Amino acid sequence: MSGVNLSGIVKAYGAVQVVHGIDLNVAKKEFVVLVGPSGCGKSTTLRMIAGLEEISRGEASIHGKVVNRIAPKDRDVAMVFQNYALYPHLNVADNIAFGLRIRKMPKTEIEKQISEVAEILELTEYLHRKPAELSGGQRQRVAMGRAIVRHPKVFLFDEPLSNLDAKLRTQMRAEIRRLHNRLGVTSIYVTHDQVEAMTLADRIVVMNDGKIEQVGTPMELFMNPANTFVAGFLGSPPMNQLSGVLNENGAEINGVQIKLNVVIADNVGRNVVVGIRPEDVTLKAGADTSALPIELDLVEPLGSEALLHAQRDGTNLVFKADTNGSIDHLSGVKEVHVPAERVKIFDAESGQAINL
Ligand code: ADP
Ligand code: MG
């Protein structure tokens, strides 16, 4: 098998296990993003692939070869970190070439590699500058360049954009994806930022507490989250989650009837979580919608749309509404309308999605 394959990967520090058996196949040329809250084991998993952490149990292979016992430098992977770890006394060209010199690549070949990668990353005019004379984004590109010239089988990224300001982060994010489209190198990218995950990934791996919650394309995970954790993690603002009970006509949320487009049949009386995405509601009733009364307590204008913050039974809810150039019509909103086909339901106890 090619690409990267993880089979039952476990990491334990002494008696404390922090990664609990990860199974994952990353196809050749695929861009996979590991996303999850801080401390869930993303970096540890990536570092086991890189060889920077020993694999406690299980097996990792790269391009069909088991790498558990192979030294990091022989795994043919290149890693880009949050802190770029550039050599401050070397200029951009020498930083990019550092790994190639160590590997004794001929000088003319090194020159060629530097100029090619500088071209790709738009660093040509900065080749003689030291890292201190560069912006954060340029330093990030140098770190990328150093990885690219090695022509590795796999790129491993650990939160490479976290040190950049919001605007630059958005810009670099697009650059990384363009670069991937151009170079097609198998990539595994770690981030805690769900927007980065959604925008960059061919497939997203949502992790929580050392385990995988769900794997799928960004839209698969957004449209069909396997459980309340994924539902609450992907999407901005996240999916609203309300406690309810299934009945013959759908679900009841504390006295309010919500229509569902699924067959309830023998699930009447089951306790559920009713999931409603902020952007799925409308302010006017539609053909197959249910009215959900809300106590609006804040309207946040974002420009073309506004966020409506509301309360229901002590739960904070957020909905999105179009402004059409003004928020005057939003301050008096007393209910939103929930389309039956967009409502998600999850088992109240297990949190798993219910597809009746
Ligand atoms: P993430 O990258 O998702 O934020 P990490 O993979 O860095 O999370 O960490 C996962 C868990 O492993 C955390 O609970 C962290 O405290 C623990 N951990 C990481 N390194 C060590 C270590 N050297 N010794 C003990 N525990 C560690
Ligand atoms: Mg980390």
XYZ file of C-alpha atoms and ligand atoms in Angstrom:
384
model
C 0.000 0.000 0.000
C 1.191 3.507 -0.693
C 0.611 6.678 1.258
C 0.647 6.508 5.033
C -1.011 3.703 6.980
C -1.546 3.653 10.715
C -2.758 0.485 12.329
C -3.716 0.446 16.007
C -1.234 3.191 16.909
C -0.943 3.667 20.682
C 1.176 6.148 22.636
C 1.754 5.703 26.348
C 3.996 7.764 28.592
C 4.666 5.325 31.395
C 1.277 4.204 32.680
C -0.545 7.103 30.997
C -1.937 6.318 27.563
C -2.602 9.444 25.465
C -3.284 7.950 22.003
C -5.602 4.968 22.167
C -5.255 2.995 18.946
C -5.488 5.070 15.784
C -6.356 3.378 12.478
C -5.966 5.600 9.442
C -5.082 5.184 5.781
C -3.869 8.293 3.984
C -3.775 7.771 0.218
C -0.848 8.873 -1.907
C -1.212 12.577 -2.836
C -4.011 13.012 -0.321
C -4.161 16.032 2.032
C -5.471 14.834 5.392
C -6.045 17.164 8.343
C -6.064 15.951 11.952
C -8.239 18.358 13.915
C -9.387 18.385 17.512
C -9.140 20.337 20.749
C -5.816 21.059 22.399
C -4.358 17.994 24.133
C -6.313 15.402 22.116
C -3.174 13.737 20.745
C -2.737 15.311 17.296
C 0.925 16.282 17.650
C 1.778 12.999 19.335
C 0.244 11.080 16.432
C 2.100 13.203 13.871
C 5.378 12.877 15.758
C 5.015 9.088 15.811
C 4.696 9.169 12.012
C 7.765 11.419 11.813
C 9.728 9.191 14.174
C 10.161 11.899 16.802
C 8.160 9.824 19.303
C 8.396 6.094 19.693
C 5.252 4.148 18.789
C 4.185 2.271 21.942
C 1.976 -0.229 20.100
C 0.684 -0.677 16.564
C 2.317 -0.117 13.230
C 2.992 2.844 10.959
C 3.954 2.401 7.321
C 4.985 4.889 4.677
C 4.667 3.811 1.052
C 4.136 0.227 2.133
C 7.169 0.015 4.401
C 6.819 -0.350 8.179
C 8.735 2.544 9.756
C 8.417 1.806 13.498
C 12.125 1.009 13.756
C 13.371 3.435 11.104
C 15.193 6.616 12.157
C 13.384 9.918 11.451
C 15.950 11.015 8.866
C 15.441 7.810 6.892
C 11.635 7.967 6.796
C 11.565 10.350 3.835
C 9.200 12.774 5.551
C 9.617 16.537 5.975
C 8.013 18.329 8.880
C 6.934 21.979 9.168
C 6.298 23.256 12.691
C 4.548 26.188 14.299
C 7.885 27.780 15.229
C 9.789 27.645 11.983
C 13.125 26.742 13.568
C 15.134 28.720 11.003
C 18.836 29.265 11.597
C 19.102 32.973 12.494
C 22.683 33.359 11.251
C 21.974 31.860 7.821
C 20.272 33.710 4.989
C 17.139 32.397 3.252
C 19.053 30.492 0.559
C 21.265 28.753 3.103
C 18.327 27.950 5.361
C 16.543 26.314 2.432
C 19.678 24.452 1.358
C 20.764 23.315 4.816
C 19.349 19.793 4.613
C 20.666 19.319 1.079
C 24.235 20.267 2.085
C 24.088 17.764 4.942
C 23.064 15.145 2.414
C 26.054 16.178 0.239
C 24.000 17.097 -2.798
C 26.219 18.562 -5.583
C 26.499 22.358 -5.480
C 24.971 23.051 -8.905
C 22.011 20.826 -8.060
C 21.526 22.694 -4.767
C 21.552 26.043 -6.603
C 18.932 24.728 -8.990
C 16.719 23.495 -6.144
C 16.976 26.811 -4.306
C 16.016 28.880 -7.312
C 13.122 26.576 -8.213
C 11.627 26.577 -4.760
C 12.221 30.314 -4.304
C 10.270 30.854 -7.504
C 7.361 28.685 -6.312
C 7.242 30.434 -2.936
C 7.951 33.953 -4.248
C 11.113 34.245 -2.176
C 13.538 34.989 -5.033
C 14.193 38.589 -3.991
C 14.726 37.638 -0.336
C 17.302 34.875 -0.761
C 20.099 36.931 0.806
C 18.118 38.157 3.820
C 18.435 36.749 7.312
C 15.261 35.435 9.048
C 15.172 38.522 11.323
C 14.719 40.681 8.200
C 11.614 38.781 7.086
C 7.920 39.012 7.950
C 6.202 36.112 9.709
C 4.640 34.936 6.465
C 7.983 35.000 4.647
C 9.630 32.998 7.416
C 6.828 30.484 7.153
C 7.503 30.211 3.419
C 11.210 29.615 4.053
C 10.295 26.761 6.398
C 8.065 25.370 3.647
C 10.867 25.772 1.119
C 13.238 23.808 3.294
C 10.705 20.973 3.369
C 9.950 21.126 -0.365
C 13.582 20.907 -1.582
C 13.927 17.573 0.126
C 11.246 16.116 -2.168
C 9.931 13.921 0.639
C 7.300 11.232 0.225
C 5.212 12.923 2.922
C 4.811 16.430 4.329
C 3.886 16.631 8.007
C 2.593 19.976 9.270
C 2.038 20.790 12.942
C -0.004 23.980 13.327
C 2.265 25.802 10.855
C 0.095 28.933 10.724
C -0.604 29.441 14.417
C 1.994 32.203 14.857
C 0.612 34.352 12.054
C -2.011 37.076 12.373
C -5.508 36.326 11.099
C -5.120 37.918 7.669
C -1.793 36.289 6.896
C -3.087 32.966 8.148
C -5.921 33.053 5.633
C -3.478 33.961 2.868
C -0.918 31.277 3.756
C -3.680 28.707 4.099
C -4.648 29.244 0.472
C -0.959 29.154 -0.538
C -0.449 25.811 1.180
C -3.442 24.326 -0.605
C -2.340 25.750 -3.986
C 1.103 24.320 -3.381
C -0.422 20.943 -2.649
C -2.491 21.063 -5.834
C 0.716 21.799 -7.715
C 3.137 19.370 -6.035
C 0.731 16.580 -5.046
C 2.818 15.390 -2.100
C 0.973 13.260 0.466
C 0.331 15.598 3.418
C -0.820 15.218 7.003
C -1.652 18.509 8.657
C -2.424 19.064 12.339
C -4.511 21.981 13.567
C -7.000 22.862 16.307
C -8.694 25.292 13.914
C -11.782 23.845 12.273
C -11.797 26.486 9.517
C -8.258 25.475 8.528
C -9.365 21.855 8.533
C -12.443 22.529 6.394
C -10.592 24.657 3.842
C -7.414 22.599 3.433
C -8.425 18.968 3.711
C -9.319 16.344 1.169
C -10.374 14.420 4.250
C -10.653 15.527 7.858
C -9.906 13.300 10.838
C -11.671 14.638 13.927
C -9.844 13.579 17.080
C -10.944 13.795 20.693
C -9.225 12.473 23.775
C -6.687 10.303 21.928
C -9.270 8.704 19.636
C -10.742 9.291 16.188
C -14.359 10.504 16.283
C -14.971 10.586 12.525
C -13.147 10.612 9.176
C -14.570 12.088 5.991
C -14.526 14.897 3.465
C -15.203 18.355 4.917
C -18.733 18.392 3.533
C -19.513 14.833 4.654
C -18.557 15.748 8.205
C -20.415 19.046 8.062
C -23.599 17.562 6.617
C -23.564 14.246 8.475
C -21.665 14.482 11.748
C -21.461 11.049 13.355
C -22.011 12.412 16.849
C -22.571 15.528 18.946
C -18.825 16.081 19.350
C -18.214 16.411 15.606
C -21.462 18.398 15.245
C -20.230 20.860 17.831
C -16.675 21.034 16.521
C -17.091 21.712 12.791
C -19.042 24.742 11.665
C -18.847 28.330 12.795
C -20.718 29.092 14.933
C -21.228 25.441 15.876
C -24.484 23.509 15.612
C -27.048 24.380 18.277
C -27.876 21.349 20.409
C -31.143 21.134 22.353
C -32.495 18.336 24.510
C -35.690 16.768 23.187
C -37.882 13.686 23.103
C -39.083 11.880 19.974
C -42.839 11.625 19.464
C -45.177 10.604 16.617
C -44.730 13.914 14.808
C -41.044 14.552 15.258
C -39.287 15.846 18.343
C -40.512 17.928 21.239
C -38.124 20.466 22.736
C -39.623 21.514 26.043
C -43.153 22.091 24.716
C -42.171 23.076 21.172
C -42.848 20.614 18.375
C -40.094 20.262 15.746
C -40.885 18.427 12.511
C -38.324 15.908 11.328
C -38.087 14.248 7.941
C -37.388 10.828 9.401
C -39.725 8.021 10.446
C -39.994 7.860 14.223
C -42.062 4.632 14.438
C -40.786 2.569 17.384
C -38.498 5.303 18.707
C -41.265 7.298 20.382
C -40.175 8.419 23.831
C -36.446 8.222 23.044
C -34.397 11.046 24.566
C -32.448 12.874 21.891
C -30.318 15.905 21.150
C -31.861 18.023 18.409
C -29.177 19.693 16.286
C -29.902 22.871 14.354
C -27.174 24.653 12.366
C -27.159 28.458 12.805
C -27.392 29.032 9.055
C -30.225 26.565 8.422
C -33.038 28.566 10.006
C -35.155 31.198 8.264
C -37.060 34.170 9.652
C -40.156 33.360 7.600
C -42.103 30.111 7.825
C -41.593 27.775 4.867
C -43.382 24.737 3.440
C -41.962 22.238 5.916
C -40.642 24.288 8.824
C -41.359 24.479 12.551
C -41.413 27.697 14.554
C -38.928 27.818 17.435
C -39.581 30.710 19.852
C -36.376 32.377 21.089
C -35.442 35.073 23.583
C -33.127 37.215 21.490
C -30.516 38.949 23.624
C -27.883 40.170 21.156
C -27.574 40.925 17.457
C -24.021 40.959 16.061
C -23.737 42.436 12.570
C -21.043 40.817 10.400
C -21.909 42.709 7.202
C -23.950 40.639 4.799
C -25.230 38.545 7.685
C -25.746 38.906 11.431
C -25.529 36.530 14.362
C -28.623 36.299 16.526
C -27.722 35.258 20.079
C -30.617 33.866 22.045
C -31.596 31.853 25.090
C -33.894 28.879 25.445
C -34.296 26.990 28.691
C -30.890 28.190 29.844
C -29.098 27.092 26.649
C -27.238 29.662 24.550
C -28.256 29.500 20.914
C -26.825 31.265 17.873
C -28.530 31.698 14.507
C -27.509 33.455 11.318
C -29.718 35.861 9.408
C -29.197 37.904 6.239
C -28.988 41.641 6.824
C -29.748 42.914 3.316
C -27.900 46.046 4.360
C -29.547 46.666 7.742
C -30.060 44.966 11.085
C -33.131 47.017 12.052
C -35.508 44.193 11.126
C -33.602 41.722 13.332
C -33.960 43.322 16.761
C -37.591 42.222 17.125
C -37.135 38.592 16.103
C -39.190 36.324 18.404
C -38.895 33.014 16.598
C -36.863 31.237 13.948
C -38.175 28.644 11.512
C -36.472 25.307 11.370
C -36.644 23.302 8.110
C -37.413 19.630 8.810
C -34.897 18.342 6.265
C -31.932 20.083 7.959
C -32.514 18.994 11.567
C -30.072 16.395 12.948
C -30.905 14.103 15.826
C -28.525 12.302 18.141
C -29.081 9.805 20.929
C -29.109 11.751 24.203
C -27.012 9.211 26.035
C -24.386 8.063 23.513
C -24.340 11.266 21.441
C -24.326 9.154 18.269
C -26.291 10.373 15.244
C -29.638 8.640 14.761
C -30.540 7.886 11.159
C -33.988 6.386 11.506
P -2.369 18.109 20.768
O -1.266 18.228 19.762
O -3.623 17.493 20.209
O -2.682 19.418 21.441
P -0.518 16.385 22.157
O -0.381 15.278 21.192
O 0.584 17.372 22.223
O -1.916 17.122 21.934
O -0.714 15.779 23.628
C -1.623 14.751 23.893
C -1.571 14.413 25.356
O -0.311 13.814 25.659
C -1.703 15.617 26.278
O -2.569 15.272 27.325
C -0.299 15.840 26.764
O -0.307 16.390 28.046
C 0.288 14.451 26.763
N 1.748 14.451 26.561
C 2.412 14.964 25.499
N 3.750 14.786 25.646
C 3.930 14.146 26.822
C 5.082 13.662 27.551
N 6.315 13.818 27.060
N 4.851 13.065 28.731
C 3.607 12.887 29.219
N 2.498 13.305 28.579
C 2.638 13.934 27.412
Mg -0.133 19.926 19.237
